[in-house]
mmCIF file of C-alpha atoms in Angstrom:
data_model
loop_
_atom_site.group_PDB
_atom_site.id
_atom_site.type_symbol
_atom_site.label_atom_id
_atom_site.label_comp_id
_atom_site.label_asym_id
_atom_site.label_seq_id
_atom_site.Cartn_x
_atom_site.Cartn_y
_atom_site.Cartn_z
ATOM 1 C CA MET T 1 -8.285 164.438 46.127
ATOM 2 C CA LYS T 2 -7.343 162.013 48.631
ATOM 3 C CA TYR T 3 -7.647 159.214 46.201
ATOM 4 C CA MET T 4 -6.726 160.308 43.014
ATOM 5 C CA LEU T 5 -3.442 158.471 43.188
ATOM 6 C CA THR T 6 -5.599 154.940 43.621
ATOM 7 C CA LEU T 7 -7.987 155.973 40.512
ATOM 8 C CA VAL T 8 -5.413 156.874 37.864
ATOM 9 C CA VAL T 9 -3.541 153.822 39.456
ATOM 10 C CA ALA T 10 -5.733 151.267 38.978
ATOM 11 C CA THR T 11 -7.964 152.703 35.601
ATOM 12 C CA LEU T 12 -4.818 153.147 34.364
ATOM 13 C CA ALA T 13 -3.904 149.346 35.463
ATOM 14 C CA GLY T 14 -7.056 148.424 33.807
ATOM 15 C CA PHE T 15 -6.680 150.064 30.278
ATOM 16 C CA LEU T 16 -3.075 147.897 30.065
ATOM 17 C CA ALA T 17 -4.863 144.669 31.373
ATOM 18 C CA ARG T 18 -6.873 145.307 28.601
ATOM 19 C CA LEU T 19 -3.842 146.461 25.712
ATOM 20 C CA TYR T 20 -1.740 142.322 26.969
ATOM 21 C CA MET T 21 -5.080 140.795 26.447
ATOM 22 C CA LEU T 22 -5.384 142.916 22.813
ATOM 23 C CA ARG T 23 -3.386 140.470 20.738
ATOM 24 C CA ARG T 24 -2.544 140.707 16.934
ATOM 25 C CA ASP T 25 -1.859 137.233 14.881
ATOM 26 C CA TYR T 26 -3.173 135.338 12.162
ATOM 27 C CA ARG T 27 -6.766 136.245 12.758
ATOM 28 C CA GLN T 28 -5.570 140.171 12.685
ATOM 29 C CA TYR T 29 -9.619 140.253 15.063
ATOM 30 C CA PRO T 30 -9.760 142.944 16.345
ATOM 31 C CA SER T 31 -8.727 144.574 13.132
ATOM 32 C CA TYR T 32 -6.072 146.682 13.358
ATOM 33 C CA PRO T 33 -5.901 150.805 14.141
ATOM 34 C CA GLN T 34 -9.957 150.738 14.801
ATOM 35 C CA GLY T 35 -11.147 147.939 16.340
ATOM 36 C CA TRP T 36 -8.372 148.813 18.372
ATOM 37 C CA ALA T 37 -9.093 151.817 19.139
ATOM 38 C CA ILE T 38 -12.365 150.312 20.718
ATOM 39 C CA HIS T 39 -11.467 148.302 22.325
ATOM 40 C CA LEU T 40 -8.896 150.253 24.635
ATOM 41 C CA PHE T 41 -10.815 152.758 25.254
ATOM 42 C CA LEU T 42 -13.737 149.982 25.762
ATOM 43 C CA GLY T 43 -10.960 148.583 28.697
ATOM 44 C CA PHE T 44 -10.161 152.788 29.732
ATOM 45 C CA ILE T 45 -14.045 152.741 30.611
ATOM 46 C CA GLY T 46 -13.893 149.391 32.692
ATOM 47 C CA GLY T 47 -11.346 150.401 34.459
ATOM 48 C CA ALA T 48 -12.157 154.132 35.428
ATOM 49 C CA ILE T 49 -15.134 151.261 37.000
ATOM 50 C CA GLY T 50 -12.702 149.358 38.311
ATOM 51 C CA ALA T 51 -11.311 151.630 40.014
ATOM 52 C CA VAL T 52 -13.585 154.071 41.278
ATOM 53 C CA ILE T 53 -15.445 151.712 43.153
ATOM 54 C CA VAL T 54 -13.795 151.399 45.994
ATOM 55 C CA PRO T 55 -13.555 154.505 46.587
ATOM 56 C CA ALA T 56 -17.383 155.008 46.495
ATOM 57 C CA VAL T 57 -17.272 152.266 48.972
ATOM 58 C CA LEU T 58 -15.118 153.715 50.714
ATOM 59 C CA GLU T 59 -16.938 157.286 51.185
ATOM 60 C CA GLY T 60 -20.095 154.665 51.291
ATOM 61 C CA ASP T 61 -21.430 156.600 48.563
ATOM 62 C CA TYR T 62 -24.615 152.921 47.890
ATOM 63 C CA SER T 63 -25.729 154.586 44.849
ATOM 64 C CA ALA T 64 -23.228 155.210 42.815
ATOM 65 C CA ILE T 65 -21.767 152.225 43.095
ATOM 66 C CA SER T 66 -25.106 151.002 42.299
ATOM 67 C CA PHE T 67 -24.728 153.303 39.026
ATOM 68 C CA LEU T 68 -21.590 152.073 38.778
ATOM 69 C CA LEU T 69 -22.359 148.092 38.085
ATOM 70 C CA LEU T 70 -25.102 149.340 36.083
ATOM 71 C CA ALA T 71 -22.750 150.302 33.191
ATOM 72 C CA ALA T 72 -20.426 147.354 33.636
ATOM 73 C CA SER T 73 -23.414 145.420 32.860
ATOM 74 C CA GLN T 74 -23.738 147.583 29.527
ATOM 75 C CA PHE T 75 -20.485 145.875 28.514
ATOM 76 C CA ARG T 76 -23.028 142.817 27.921
ATOM 77 C CA GLU T 77 -23.554 144.834 24.299
ATOM 78 C CA VAL T 78 -20.268 144.336 23.535
ATOM 79 C CA ARG T 79 -20.761 140.957 22.440
ATOM 80 C CA ASN T 80 -23.774 141.334 20.661
ATOM 81 C CA VAL T 81 -22.154 144.075 17.795
ATOM 82 C CA GLU T 82 -18.768 142.004 18.137
ATOM 83 C CA ARG T 83 -21.305 139.339 16.650
ATOM 84 C CA GLN T 84 -22.563 141.637 14.425
ATOM 85 C CA THR T 85 -19.512 142.993 13.125
ATOM 86 C CA LEU T 86 -18.648 139.954 12.721
ATOM 87 C CA ALA T 87 -21.994 138.181 11.202
ATOM 88 C CA SER T 88 -21.815 141.354 8.269
ATOM 89 C CA MET T 89 -18.631 140.214 7.385
ATOM 90 C CA GLU T 90 -19.426 136.295 6.656
ATOM 91 C CA ALA T 91 -20.613 136.808 3.426
ATOM 92 C CA THR T 92 -16.738 138.472 2.487
ATOM 93 C CA GLU T 93 -15.264 135.594 3.774
ATOM 94 C CA MET T 94 -14.091 132.597 1.405
ATOM 95 C CA VAL T 95 -14.275 129.663 3.710
ATOM 96 C CA LYS T 96 -17.008 130.617 6.210
ATOM 97 C CA ARG T 97 -16.015 130.736 10.611
ATOM 98 C CA GLY T 98 -19.688 129.856 11.573
ATOM 99 C CA THR T 99 -21.801 130.927 14.277
ATOM 100 C CA ALA T 100 -20.171 129.080 16.652
ATOM 101 C CA TYR T 101 -17.299 130.617 16.295
ATOM 102 C CA ILE T 102 -17.850 134.239 16.388
ATOM 103 C CA GLU T 103 -19.822 133.434 19.419
ATOM 104 C CA GLY T 104 -16.969 132.487 20.734
ATOM 105 C CA ILE T 105 -14.954 135.844 19.550
ATOM 106 C CA ALA T 106 -17.893 137.749 21.231
ATOM 107 C CA ARG T 107 -17.518 136.146 24.610
ATOM 108 C CA VAL T 108 -14.368 136.007 24.146
ATOM 109 C CA PHE T 109 -14.719 139.906 24.436
ATOM 110 C CA GLU T 110 -17.272 140.474 26.438
ATOM 111 C CA ALA T 111 -15.221 138.956 28.943
ATOM 112 C CA ARG T 112 -11.973 140.898 28.669
ATOM 113 C CA ASN T 113 -12.932 143.872 29.321
ATOM 114 C CA TYR T 114 -14.653 142.502 33.021
ATOM 115 C CA LEU T 115 -11.285 141.139 33.234
ATOM 116 C CA ALA T 116 -10.427 145.036 33.236
ATOM 117 C CA ILE T 117 -12.254 145.572 35.727
ATOM 118 C CA TRP T 118 -11.595 142.389 37.890
ATOM 119 C CA VAL T 119 -7.451 143.964 37.432
ATOM 120 C CA ALA T 120 -8.397 148.019 38.231
ATOM 121 C CA LEU T 121 -10.573 146.731 41.145
ATOM 122 C CA SER T 122 -7.893 144.855 42.662
ATOM 123 C CA VAL T 123 -4.637 147.429 42.049
ATOM 124 C CA ALA T 124 -7.935 150.047 43.483
ATOM 125 C CA ILE T 125 -8.291 147.762 46.660
ATOM 126 C CA ALA T 126 -4.527 146.695 47.230
ATOM 127 C CA SER T 127 -4.221 150.861 46.670
ATOM 128 C CA GLU T 128 -6.203 151.991 49.262
ATOM 129 C CA LEU T 129 -4.952 149.156 51.196
ATOM 130 C CA LEU T 130 -1.611 150.286 51.593
ATOM 131 C CA VAL T 131 -2.669 154.247 52.108
ATOM 132 C CA SER T 132 -0.359 153.502 54.938
ATOM 133 C CA ILE T 133 3.575 153.032 53.217
ATOM 134 C CA GLY T 134 2.491 156.613 50.970
ATOM 135 C CA LEU T 135 3.920 156.090 47.262
ATOM 136 C CA TRP T 136 5.630 153.039 47.332
ATOM 137 C CA ARG T 137 1.563 151.438 47.059
ATOM 138 C CA VAL T 138 2.302 152.162 43.054
ATOM 139 C CA GLY T 139 4.205 149.448 42.764
ATOM 140 C CA VAL T 140 3.281 147.576 45.303
ATOM 141 C CA SER T 141 -0.700 147.840 43.864
ATOM 142 C CA ALA T 142 1.098 147.879 40.088
ATOM 143 C CA VAL T 143 2.832 144.090 41.349
ATOM 144 C CA VAL T 144 -0.939 143.099 42.535
ATOM 145 C CA GLY T 145 -1.577 144.016 38.758
ATOM 146 C CA VAL T 146 0.199 142.103 37.256
ATOM 147 C CA ILE T 147 -0.025 139.040 38.881
ATOM 148 C CA LEU T 148 -3.632 139.167 38.807
ATOM 149 C CA ALA T 149 -3.935 139.970 34.801
ATOM 150 C CA MET T 150 -1.167 137.458 33.882
ATOM 151 C CA GLY T 151 -3.399 134.234 35.955
ATOM 152 C CA LEU T 152 -6.482 135.301 34.742
ATOM 153 C CA VAL T 153 -5.254 135.155 30.930
ATOM 154 C CA ARG T 154 -3.924 131.739 31.762
ATOM 155 C CA LEU T 155 -6.106 131.388 33.220
ATOM 156 C CA MET T 156 -9.291 131.947 30.102
ATOM 157 C CA GLN T 157 -6.403 130.634 27.760
ATOM 158 C CA GLY T 158 -8.020 127.208 26.240
ATOM 159 C CA ASP T 159 -7.564 124.773 24.294
ATOM 160 C CA GLN T 160 -5.868 124.044 21.243
ATOM 161 C CA ILE T 161 -7.031 121.696 18.754
ATOM 162 C CA CYS T 162 -3.086 119.587 19.803
ATOM 163 C CA ASP T 163 -3.640 119.725 23.448
ATOM 164 C CA ILE T 164 -6.501 116.988 22.946
ATOM 165 C CA ALA T 165 -6.384 115.157 19.716
ATOM 166 C CA THR T 166 -3.662 113.469 17.314
ATOM 167 C CA VAL T 167 -3.042 115.136 13.983
ATOM 168 C CA GLU T 168 -1.102 113.203 11.165
ATOM 169 C CA LEU T 169 -1.679 113.542 7.302
ATOM 170 C CA SER T 170 -3.580 110.773 4.857
ATOM 171 C CA GLU T 171 -3.861 110.009 2.115
ATOM 172 C CA ILE T 172 -6.301 111.166 -0.718
ATOM 173 C CA LYS T 173 -8.156 108.756 -3.323
ATOM 174 C CA PHE T 174 -10.019 109.129 -6.171
ATOM 175 C CA ASP T 175 -13.154 106.661 -6.909
ATOM 176 C CA GLY T 176 -14.630 108.506 -10.048
ATOM 177 C CA GLY T 177 -15.380 111.335 -8.777
ATOM 178 C CA LEU T 178 -15.530 110.883 -5.861
ATOM 179 C CA VAL T 179 -12.488 111.757 -3.574
ATOM 180 C CA LEU T 180 -12.426 109.740 -0.361
ATOM 181 C CA ILE T 181 -9.670 109.673 3.298
ATOM 182 C CA GLY T 182 -9.881 105.967 4.027
ATOM 183 C CA GLU T 183 -13.207 105.200 3.508
ATOM 184 C CA THR T 184 -14.960 108.597 4.205
ATOM 185 C CA VAL T 185 -15.839 109.992 1.099
ATOM 186 C CA MET T 186 -15.371 113.497 1.285
ATOM 187 C CA MET T 187 -17.261 115.346 -1.582
ATOM 188 C CA ASN T 188 -18.040 114.093 -5.672
ATOM 189 C CA VAL T 189 -15.884 116.400 -7.633
ATOM 190 C CA GLY T 190 -17.571 116.589 -11.485
ATOM 191 C CA LEU T 191 -14.808 117.739 -13.495
ATOM 192 C CA PRO T 192 -11.565 116.068 -14.867
ATOM 193 C CA ASP T 193 -10.153 119.495 -14.028
ATOM 194 C CA SER T 194 -10.717 120.020 -10.859
ATOM 195 C CA ARG T 195 -9.499 116.649 -10.162
ATOM 196 C CA LYS T 196 -6.732 117.249 -12.109
ATOM 197 C CA VAL T 197 -6.055 119.925 -8.723
ATOM 198 C CA TYR T 198 -7.281 118.064 -6.202
ATOM 199 C CA GLU T 199 -4.195 115.169 -7.286
ATOM 200 C CA GLU T 200 -1.833 117.552 -7.694
ATOM 201 C CA ARG T 201 -1.314 120.430 -4.996
ATOM 202 C CA ALA T 202 -4.595 118.799 -2.053
ATOM 203 C CA LEU T 203 -3.026 117.980 1.433
ATOM 204 C CA ALA T 204 -5.370 115.564 3.864
ATOM 205 C CA GLY T 205 -5.289 115.136 7.975
ATOM 206 C CA ILE T 206 -7.135 113.285 9.940
ATOM 207 C CA ILE T 207 -7.455 114.659 13.260
ATOM 208 C CA ARG T 208 -7.967 112.308 16.040
ATOM 209 C CA PRO T 209 -9.352 112.451 19.184
ATOM 210 C CA ASN T 210 -7.811 111.313 22.774
ATOM 211 C CA GLY T 211 -10.644 110.022 24.426
ATOM 212 C CA PRO T 212 -14.572 110.615 24.647
ATOM 213 C CA ASN T 213 -13.949 113.711 26.061
ATOM 214 C CA ALA T 214 -12.108 115.028 23.363
ATOM 215 C CA LYS T 215 -14.868 113.348 20.345
ATOM 216 C CA ALA T 216 -18.189 114.403 21.522
ATOM 217 C CA THR T 217 -16.414 117.718 21.511
ATOM 218 C CA LEU T 218 -14.731 117.975 18.171
ATOM 219 C CA ALA T 219 -18.110 116.185 16.885
ATOM 220 C CA ASN T 220 -19.109 119.886 16.990
ATOM 221 C CA LEU T 221 -20.941 121.031 14.204
ATOM 222 C CA GLY T 222 -19.064 124.588 15.047
ATOM 223 C CA GLN T 223 -15.899 123.023 16.208
ATOM 224 C CA MET T 224 -16.079 121.992 12.547
ATOM 225 C CA GLN T 225 -16.019 124.704 10.144
ATOM 226 C CA ALA T 226 -13.647 126.787 12.710
ATOM 227 C CA ILE T 227 -11.258 124.162 11.443
ATOM 228 C CA ALA T 228 -11.585 125.154 7.943
ATOM 229 C CA HIS T 229 -11.378 128.237 8.264
ATOM 230 C CA ASP T 230 -9.020 128.618 10.514
ATOM 231 C CA VAL T 231 -6.790 126.269 8.235
ATOM 232 C CA SER T 232 -7.258 128.320 5.245
ATOM 233 C CA SER T 233 -6.911 131.282 6.333
ATOM 234 C CA MET T 234 -3.386 130.161 8.111
ATOM 235 C CA ILE T 235 -2.322 129.051 4.914
ATOM 236 C CA GLY T 236 -4.722 129.815 2.499
ATOM 237 C CA VAL T 237 -6.690 128.027 -0.034
ATOM 238 C CA TYR T 238 -6.496 127.239 -3.945
ATOM 239 C CA MET T 239 -9.761 128.796 -4.867
ATOM 240 C CA ASP T 240 -11.826 131.802 -5.987
ATOM 241 C CA VAL T 241 -15.050 133.076 -5.359
ATOM 242 C CA GLY T 242 -17.672 130.314 -7.359
ATOM 243 C CA GLU T 243 -15.032 127.332 -6.950
ATOM 244 C CA GLN T 244 -17.872 125.423 -4.529
ATOM 245 C CA GLU T 245 -15.099 122.160 -5.504
ATOM 246 C CA PHE T 246 -11.895 123.568 -3.517
ATOM 247 C CA ILE T 247 -13.433 124.650 -1.082
ATOM 248 C CA PRO T 248 -12.235 123.210 2.991
ATOM 249 C CA MET T 249 -13.971 120.205 3.599
ATOM 250 C CA VAL T 250 -14.421 118.518 6.873
ATOM 251 C CA ARG T 251 -16.278 115.760 7.976
ATOM 252 C CA ARG T 252 -16.534 113.426 10.279
ATOM 253 C CA SER T 253 -15.776 109.569 10.401
ATOM 254 C CA PRO T 254 -18.634 107.986 12.216
ATOM 255 C CA SER T 255 -16.793 104.940 13.769
ATOM 256 C CA THR T 256 -14.026 106.628 15.047
ATOM 257 C CA GLY T 257 -15.413 109.824 15.980
ATOM 258 C CA SER T 258 -11.823 111.198 14.565
ATOM 259 C CA LEU T 259 -12.048 114.637 11.723
ATOM 260 C CA HIS T 260 -10.521 114.727 8.162
ATOM 261 C CA VAL T 261 -8.687 117.423 6.693
ATOM 262 C CA LEU T 262 -9.195 118.176 2.275
ATOM 263 C CA MET T 263 -8.248 121.003 1.339
ATOM 264 C CA VAL T 264 -5.503 122.531 -1.807
ATOM 265 C CA PRO T 265 -3.431 125.395 0.400
ATOM 266 C CA SER T 266 -2.347 127.660 -2.153
ATOM 267 C CA GLU T 267 1.280 126.474 -1.269
ATOM 268 C CA ARG T 268 1.039 122.527 -0.550
ATOM 269 C CA ASP T 269 3.505 122.513 2.302
ATOM 270 C CA GLU T 270 2.529 119.549 4.432
ATOM 271 C CA ASP T 271 4.426 120.298 7.990
ATOM 272 C CA ALA T 272 2.600 124.247 8.008
ATOM 273 C CA PHE T 273 -0.361 121.873 7.310
ATOM 274 C CA LEU T 274 -0.389 120.056 10.015
ATOM 275 C CA ALA T 275 1.394 122.571 12.260
ATOM 276 C CA ALA T 276 -2.128 124.784 11.239
ATOM 277 C CA ILE T 277 -4.414 122.417 12.190
ATOM 278 C CA ARG T 278 -3.233 121.533 15.120
ATOM 279 C CA ARG T 279 -2.824 125.449 16.376
ATOM 280 C CA VAL T 280 -6.479 125.518 15.913
ATOM 281 C CA PRO T 281 -8.534 127.213 19.286
ATOM 282 C CA ILE T 282 -11.585 124.720 20.838
ATOM 283 C CA LEU T 283 -14.107 126.626 20.755
ATOM 284 C CA GLU T 284 -15.860 127.001 24.343
ATOM 285 C CA GLY T 285 -18.952 126.249 23.439
ATOM 286 C CA ALA T 286 -17.951 123.433 21.685
ATOM 287 C CA ILE T 287 -16.880 121.631 24.557
ATOM 288 C CA ARG T 288 -18.747 118.523 25.433
ATOM 289 C CA LYS T 289 -17.861 116.065 28.502
ATOM 290 C CA PRO T 290 -19.692 113.215 28.016
ATOM 291 C CA LEU T 291 -17.314 111.762 30.951
ATOM 292 C CA THR T 292 -18.301 113.162 33.311
ATOM 293 C CA SER T 293 -22.025 112.225 33.135
ATOM 294 C CA GLU T 294 -22.988 108.641 34.586
ATOM 295 C CA ALA T 295 -22.944 107.377 30.805
ATOM 296 C CA GLY T 296 -20.369 108.394 29.849
ATOM 297 C CA LYS T 297 -18.974 107.068 32.679
ATOM 298 C CA MET T 298 -20.174 103.347 31.008
ATOM 299 C CA ILE T 299 -19.815 103.483 27.033
ATOM 300 C CA ASP T 300 -16.162 104.006 28.205
ATOM 301 C CA MET D 1 -28.000 125.152 3.457
ATOM 302 C CA ASP D 2 -30.178 124.707 1.127
ATOM 303 C CA LYS D 3 -29.138 122.847 -2.059
ATOM 304 C CA GLN D 4 -30.600 122.559 -5.364
ATOM 305 C CA ILE D 5 -29.463 120.752 -8.491
ATOM 306 C CA LEU D 6 -29.596 123.626 -11.088
ATOM 307 C CA ALA D 7 -29.347 121.919 -14.206
ATOM 308 C CA VAL D 8 -28.458 118.356 -15.620
ATOM 309 C CA ILE D 9 -26.002 117.759 -18.047
ATOM 310 C CA ALA D 10 -26.457 114.454 -19.786
ATOM 311 C CA VAL D 11 -24.588 112.202 -23.127
ATOM 312 C CA ASP D 12 -27.288 109.674 -23.169
ATOM 313 C CA PRO D 13 -31.324 111.472 -23.058
ATOM 314 C CA THR D 14 -32.878 108.109 -22.306
ATOM 315 C CA THR D 15 -30.341 108.789 -18.945
ATOM 316 C CA VAL D 16 -32.103 111.642 -17.380
ATOM 317 C CA GLY D 17 -35.443 113.392 -17.445
ATOM 318 C CA GLY D 18 -37.343 116.122 -14.876
ATOM 319 C CA GLY D 19 -38.178 119.038 -13.573
ATOM 320 C CA ALA D 20 -34.559 120.413 -13.942
ATOM 321 C CA PRO D 21 -32.977 122.096 -17.139
ATOM 322 C CA ILE D 22 -31.486 119.202 -19.088
ATOM 323 C CA PHE D 23 -28.870 119.715 -21.490
ATOM 324 C CA TYR D 24 -27.272 117.158 -23.453
ATOM 325 C CA ALA D 25 -23.215 116.081 -24.926
ATOM 326 C CA ARG D 26 -22.215 114.275 -27.719
ATOM 327 C CA ASP D 27 -19.277 112.510 -25.727
ATOM 328 C CA LYS D 28 -18.184 112.342 -22.995
ATOM 329 C CA ASP D 29 -15.487 115.758 -23.050
ATOM 330 C CA GLU D 30 -18.451 118.087 -24.501
ATOM 331 C CA LEU D 31 -20.035 116.611 -21.270
ATOM 332 C CA ALA D 32 -17.164 118.450 -19.331
ATOM 333 C CA GLU D 33 -16.782 120.948 -21.438
ATOM 334 C CA ILE D 34 -20.761 121.975 -20.157
ATOM 335 C CA ALA D 35 -20.910 121.327 -16.572
ATOM 336 C CA LEU D 36 -17.559 123.986 -16.600
ATOM 337 C CA LEU D 37 -19.076 126.212 -18.361
ATOM 338 C CA ILE D 38 -22.086 126.048 -16.963
ATOM 339 C CA SER D 39 -20.595 125.601 -13.163
ATOM 340 C CA ARG D 40 -18.592 128.680 -13.263
ATOM 341 C CA ILE D 41 -21.303 131.177 -14.571
ATOM 342 C CA PHE D 42 -23.367 130.439 -11.471
ATOM 343 C CA GLY D 43 -20.504 129.593 -9.230
ATOM 344 C CA ALA D 44 -22.114 126.288 -8.104
ATOM 345 C CA ALA D 45 -20.155 122.689 -7.444
ATOM 346 C CA ALA D 46 -20.187 120.508 -10.796
ATOM 347 C CA HIS D 47 -21.008 116.462 -9.633
ATOM 348 C CA ASP D 48 -20.358 113.149 -11.430
ATOM 349 C CA LEU D 49 -22.312 110.837 -11.587
ATOM 350 C CA ASN D 50 -20.170 108.172 -13.309
ATOM 351 C CA ASN D 51 -22.705 107.124 -15.353
ATOM 352 C CA ASP D 52 -21.986 109.651 -18.536
ATOM 353 C CA VAL D 53 -24.070 111.854 -16.323
ATOM 354 C CA MET D 54 -23.485 114.885 -14.426
ATOM 355 C CA ILE D 55 -25.763 117.325 -12.979
ATOM 356 C CA ILE D 56 -24.497 121.023 -11.209
ATOM 357 C CA VAL D 57 -25.726 121.822 -7.770
ATOM 358 C CA LYS D 58 -25.666 125.331 -5.685
ATOM 359 C CA HIS D 59 -24.286 123.889 -2.921
#
């Protein structure tokens, strides 16, 4: 029982770290409350694993440690589960997330469990190192946990579109059935009624990358689909099932590397539209850094 | 992502031919009307080829 305090404090720290990392935003993912229950329980297991490792080492019980590490590797399954859930829900999305976005989300959920384990482990280590100061160690190890959790979350935070590009409104032009932004053909809208909707309600934006790295990142198809999905989930989209001509479009201008976004939002608000584009996360799997290569530097 | 032409609608019979189902319209208004109906039936997009021919494409 001499490790009870350490176990309880560290497990709780891992659990709370997982809770802190769960965020409810416009995506509503993980869904509330069932999705939360799943992830909080996994966070609790992660916290318990991180907490038990320290007493196991101190007692020299190395077979226990092996089993704990084996248990930790089960968190890989989280990624598969998330991927399957999101992929099976993809058919019900008006604007698809795209496989790259799904992979990104699945990876984040796996990683967050490992972060919970790290927090629990560090709290357990702090608690055991400070056995001499009695109950005060609870406070000190709690501070260690808070600092580590906040630091890790900060490190794990990815960029958004506004960090790598400038976003502006652009003008929509029509040429017969074609809808153009600048010189880039976005789509062919055949029906006169649909064209009228575009003339009256559509909004267009241009995403200009800041430099070659951003340009290469924005060229990713998954990133482009993620922009279409996220902007429509933030400001709503004016379409019904089967109205393919109103699906938000993201097209790339080959000459400049800029992205053109064309959509018919449910409410025509230019500021909200731009704010939504700026807030779209950059997918981890889309990031490219050509400038770190010799050839990339030569082109720049 | 396999796109498929589901139907072709034309005013002038000499401008079209081939394998997809072809619908003839009397004038431009009827062309747009038929295109709207067919595109809503299939949940597909109507595209204008600017020569009084429209195609219904499933994306």
